[in-house]
Short mmCIF file of C-alpha atoms in Angstrom, two decimals:
data_model
loop_
_atom_site.label_atom_id
_atom_site.label_comp_id
_atom_site.label_asym_id
_atom_site.label_seq_id
_atom_site.Cartn_x
_atom_site.Cartn_y
_atom_site.Cartn_z
CA LEU A 286 -14.47 -8.08 -2.04
CA TYR A 287 -11.49 -8.31 -0.82
CA CYS A 288 -12.17 -10.21 2.78
CA ASP A 289 -9.74 -8.95 4.89
CA HIS A 290 -7.00 -8.75 2.96
CA ILE A 291 -6.80 -5.34 2.98
CA ILE A 292 -6.61 -3.52 6.27
CA PRO A 293 -8.07 0.30 6.09
CA ILE A 294 -7.27 3.61 8.21
CA GLY A 295 -9.77 6.88 7.47
CA ILE A 296 -7.33 9.84 8.63
CA HIS A 297 -9.34 12.41 9.30
CA VAL A 298 -7.02 15.89 7.71
CA GLY A 299 -6.69 19.35 6.21
CA TYR A 300 -9.40 21.37 5.60
CA PHE A 301 -12.87 19.23 6.05
CA ALA A 302 -11.48 17.69 9.44
CA GLU A 303 -11.19 20.91 10.83
CA PRO A 304 -14.94 21.20 13.49
CA SER A 305 -18.10 23.53 12.83
CA ASP A 306 -21.11 23.77 14.10
CA ASP A 307 -23.13 21.77 11.74
CA PHE A 308 -19.74 18.84 12.27
CA PRO A 309 -18.72 19.41 15.68
CA ALA A 310 -16.93 16.03 16.00
CA ASP A 311 -12.60 16.78 15.66
CA TYR A 312 -11.10 13.47 15.10
CA ARG A 313 -7.76 15.91 14.00
CA THR A 314 -5.14 14.17 15.40
CA GLU A 315 -0.88 14.42 15.33
CA THR A 316 -0.45 11.55 13.72
CA GLY A 317 -2.58 12.15 10.37
CA GLU A 318 -1.41 15.93 10.41
CA ALA A 319 2.47 14.54 10.41
CA LEU A 320 1.13 11.41 7.63
CA ASP A 321 -0.35 13.96 5.06
CA ASP A 322 2.02 16.98 6.21
CA HIS A 323 4.36 14.05 4.82
CA PHE A 324 3.15 13.15 1.80
CA SER A 325 0.74 16.31 0.93
CA VAL A 326 -2.75 13.57 0.38
CA SER A 327 -4.75 17.11 1.79
CA ASN A 328 -3.25 19.38 -0.82
CA GLN A 329 -4.61 17.29 -3.31
CA GLY A 330 -8.04 17.88 -2.97
CA LEU A 331 -10.29 14.39 -0.87
CA PRO A 332 -10.58 11.89 -0.41
CA ASN A 333 -7.23 10.37 -1.89
CA GLY A 334 -5.70 7.99 0.35
CA LEU A 335 -2.68 5.50 0.17
CA ILE A 336 -1.67 1.91 -1.00
CA ASN A 337 0.66 0.45 1.26
CA ARG A 338 2.50 4.35 1.11
CA THR A 339 3.57 3.63 -1.98
CA GLU A 340 3.73 5.31 -5.60
CA TYR A 341 1.08 4.08 -8.02
CA ASP A 342 1.44 5.74 -11.12
CA GLY A 343 4.27 7.77 -10.48
CA ASN A 344 2.04 9.55 -6.91
CA TYR A 345 2.11 7.74 -3.72
CA VAL A 346 -0.99 9.65 -3.11
CA VAL A 347 -3.82 8.10 -5.20
CA GLY A 348 -7.48 9.45 -5.99
CA ARG A 349 -10.67 6.63 -5.22
CA ASP A 350 -11.02 5.82 -8.69
CA ASN A 351 -7.92 3.98 -8.93
CA TRP A 352 -7.50 2.29 -5.38
CA ALA A 353 -8.88 -1.70 -6.60
CA ALA A 354 -6.18 -1.20 -9.31
CA ALA A 355 -3.68 -0.32 -6.59
CA VAL A 356 -4.60 -3.01 -4.46
CA ASN A 357 -4.76 -5.72 -6.92
CA LEU A 358 -1.04 -5.24 -7.47
CA TYR A 359 -0.32 -6.81 -4.46
CA PHE A 360 -2.09 -10.09 -3.89
CA SER A 361 -0.03 -12.14 -5.55
CA LEU A 362 3.18 -11.52 -3.23
CA ILE A 363 4.01 -13.59 -0.74
CA PRO A 364 4.39 -12.17 2.70
CA ASP A 365 7.81 -11.48 4.43
CA PHE A 366 6.78 -11.09 7.72
CA ASN A 367 4.09 -11.82 10.66
CA ILE A 368 2.78 -9.57 12.81
CA LYS A 369 0.76 -10.65 15.42
CA ILE A 370 -0.69 -8.39 18.30
CA GLU A 371 -2.37 -9.05 21.91
CA SER A 372 -3.87 -6.64 23.93
CA GLU A 373 -6.11 -6.79 26.92
CA TYR A 374 -8.07 -3.32 28.57
CA ASN A 375 -7.20 -2.56 32.57
CA GLU A 376 -10.56 -1.13 33.72
CA GLU A 377 -9.17 -0.32 36.47
CA THR A 378 -6.58 1.84 35.53
CA ASP A 379 -8.34 2.70 32.51
CA GLU A 380 -5.30 1.31 30.16
CA ILE A 381 -4.49 -0.53 27.54
CA THR A 382 -1.86 -3.67 26.73
CA ALA A 383 -0.75 -4.58 23.47
CA ASP A 384 1.91 -6.90 23.21
CA LEU A 385 3.18 -7.25 18.99
CA THR A 386 4.97 -9.87 17.48
CA VAL A 387 6.40 -9.69 14.23
CA GLU A 388 7.93 -12.80 12.71
CA THR A 389 10.75 -12.69 9.91
CA TYR A 390 9.81 -15.04 6.50
CA SER A 391 12.60 -14.19 4.87
CA GLN A 392 16.92 -12.53 4.92
CA PHE A 393 16.33 -9.16 5.25
CA ASP A 394 19.35 -6.29 5.24
CA PHE A 395 17.93 -3.46 5.79
CA GLU A 396 16.53 -1.24 9.01
CA ILE A 397 13.32 -2.24 8.89
CA ASN A 398 9.96 -0.09 11.34
CA TRP A 399 7.12 -1.35 13.23
CA GLY A 400 4.05 0.93 14.16
CA LEU A 401 0.96 0.44 16.45
CA TYR A 402 -2.53 2.79 15.44
CA ILE A 403 -5.30 3.08 17.71
CA VAL A 404 -8.43 3.24 15.79
CA GLU A 405 -12.84 2.87 16.41
CA ASP A 406 -15.61 1.08 14.78
CA SER A 407 -18.88 3.02 14.32
CA ILE A 408 -18.44 6.31 15.66
CA ILE A 409 -21.67 8.36 14.83
CA SER A 410 -21.58 11.99 13.88
CA PRO A 411 -22.84 13.86 10.93
CA GLN A 412 -21.10 13.64 7.69
CA LYS A 413 -20.63 15.29 4.26
CA ASP A 414 -21.94 13.17 1.14
CA GLY A 415 -22.24 15.70 -1.70
CA SER A 416 -24.22 18.68 -1.29
CA ASP A 417 -25.86 16.12 0.94
CA THR A 418 -25.56 16.30 5.01
CA ILE A 419 -25.76 12.54 6.55
CA PRO A 420 -26.82 13.18 10.27
CA ASP A 421 -26.07 9.64 11.97
CA TYR A 422 -23.17 8.64 9.57
CA VAL A 423 -20.53 5.21 11.05
CA HIS A 424 -17.92 6.09 11.04
CA MET A 425 -15.56 3.15 10.68
CA HIS A 426 -12.12 2.30 11.12
CA VAL A 427 -11.11 6.46 12.40
CA LEU A 428 -7.24 6.50 13.31
CA ARG A 429 -7.01 7.72 16.59
CA LYS A 430 -3.48 7.59 18.14
CA GLY A 431 0.17 6.71 16.71
CA VAL A 432 1.00 5.03 19.72
CA ASN A 433 4.77 5.13 18.82
CA GLY A 434 4.73 8.19 16.24
CA PRO A 435 3.61 8.19 12.70
CA PHE A 436 6.26 6.08 11.02
CA GLY A 437 6.87 4.10 13.40
CA GLU A 438 10.12 3.08 15.43
CA THR A 439 13.02 0.96 14.29
CA ILE A 440 13.21 -2.95 14.53
CA ALA A 441 16.47 -4.35 13.35
CA SER A 442 18.97 -3.90 10.46
CA LEU A 443 18.68 -6.95 9.55
CA GLY A 444 17.72 -10.76 9.89
CA GLN A 445 16.99 -14.60 9.13
CA ASN A 446 14.15 -16.40 7.95
CA GLY A 447 12.32 -16.79 11.52
CA ASP A 448 13.70 -14.53 13.45
CA THR A 449 11.21 -13.02 16.39
CA PHE A 450 11.56 -10.07 16.74
CA GLU A 451 8.48 -8.72 20.69
CA LYS A 452 7.23 -5.44 22.66
CA SER A 453 4.99 -4.20 24.73
CA PHE A 454 3.10 -1.50 24.68
CA THR A 455 0.54 0.18 27.65
CA ILE A 456 -1.58 2.48 26.49
CA ALA A 457 -3.60 5.32 28.28
CA VAL A 458 -7.64 5.97 26.88
CA ASP A 459 -8.66 8.74 25.68
CA ASP A 460 -11.96 10.57 26.87
CA GLU A 461 -13.68 10.32 23.68
CA TRP A 462 -12.52 6.88 22.64
CA ASP A 463 -15.61 4.64 23.07
CA ILE A 464 -13.82 1.54 24.34
CA HIS A 465 -16.29 -1.24 23.12
CA ASN A 466 -14.98 0.36 19.45
CA ILE A 467 -11.15 0.19 19.16
CA GLY A 468 -8.54 -1.58 17.10
CA PHE A 469 -5.37 -1.86 16.48
CA VAL A 470 -3.46 -2.37 13.02
CA ALA A 471 0.10 -2.61 13.29
CA PHE A 472 2.17 -2.49 10.50
CA VAL A 473 6.07 -3.55 9.67
CA SER A 474 7.75 -0.53 7.16
CA ARG A 475 11.45 -0.18 5.08
CA LYS A 476 12.84 2.76 7.07
CA SER A 477 14.30 4.66 4.81
CA THR A 478 10.63 4.75 2.15
CA ASN A 479 8.66 4.25 5.04
CA GLU A 480 7.14 1.59 2.15
CA ILE A 481 4.66 0.10 4.26
CA ILE A 482 5.31 -4.38 3.58
CA GLN A 483 2.80 -5.83 5.90
CA ALA A 484 -0.13 -4.86 8.68
CA GLU A 485 -2.38 -6.65 10.92
CA SER A 486 -5.41 -5.44 12.18
CA GLU A 487 -7.22 -6.59 15.43
CA HIS A 488 -10.47 -5.22 18.16
CA LEU A 489 -9.87 -5.17 21.44
CA HIS A 490 -10.10 -8.08 24.13
CA ILE A 491 -12.29 -7.10 26.63
CA GLU A 492 -13.36 -9.88 29.16
#
């Protein structure tokens, strides 16, 4: 419905993310736990979500029945930033290099952060669906790692239209990842509130 205008991340937290005999996979991450602690998502029941880490109807945590309505509020907004991700996998060192470029489309006078997450698609493991269990469920957009923390790091506190910021990240590949299904989500956020201002996603480039 929304084409590529939405960039989803599946973050596994709370009681239901704990491994068990029937559900042995563990998709919890330090970044996911930090986000859950900050926004208290799992305390309000799961599945729930955050839409750009902003309030909707007086609450940061948005139930799935309201996700579409919350998302629709953003489609008329003109972007203030453009994000570009370029990546490469080095098989010899088993490391990923990700180059992040952020270009500003307007002036700003507040602190902004940029962050980079590793996500993975097409992970097959059992999943509960109501009272039923799907043994070969295909998990998509699974958060694997916050490269520079759950909230990123500060880029600048002042900028003009046309300013460009660049940084290169080197990431060691985890043994549990399938390198062919790895992707990135990069974001720019307002540091004071952690609100996501712009985001971009890209699949890992492998030659």
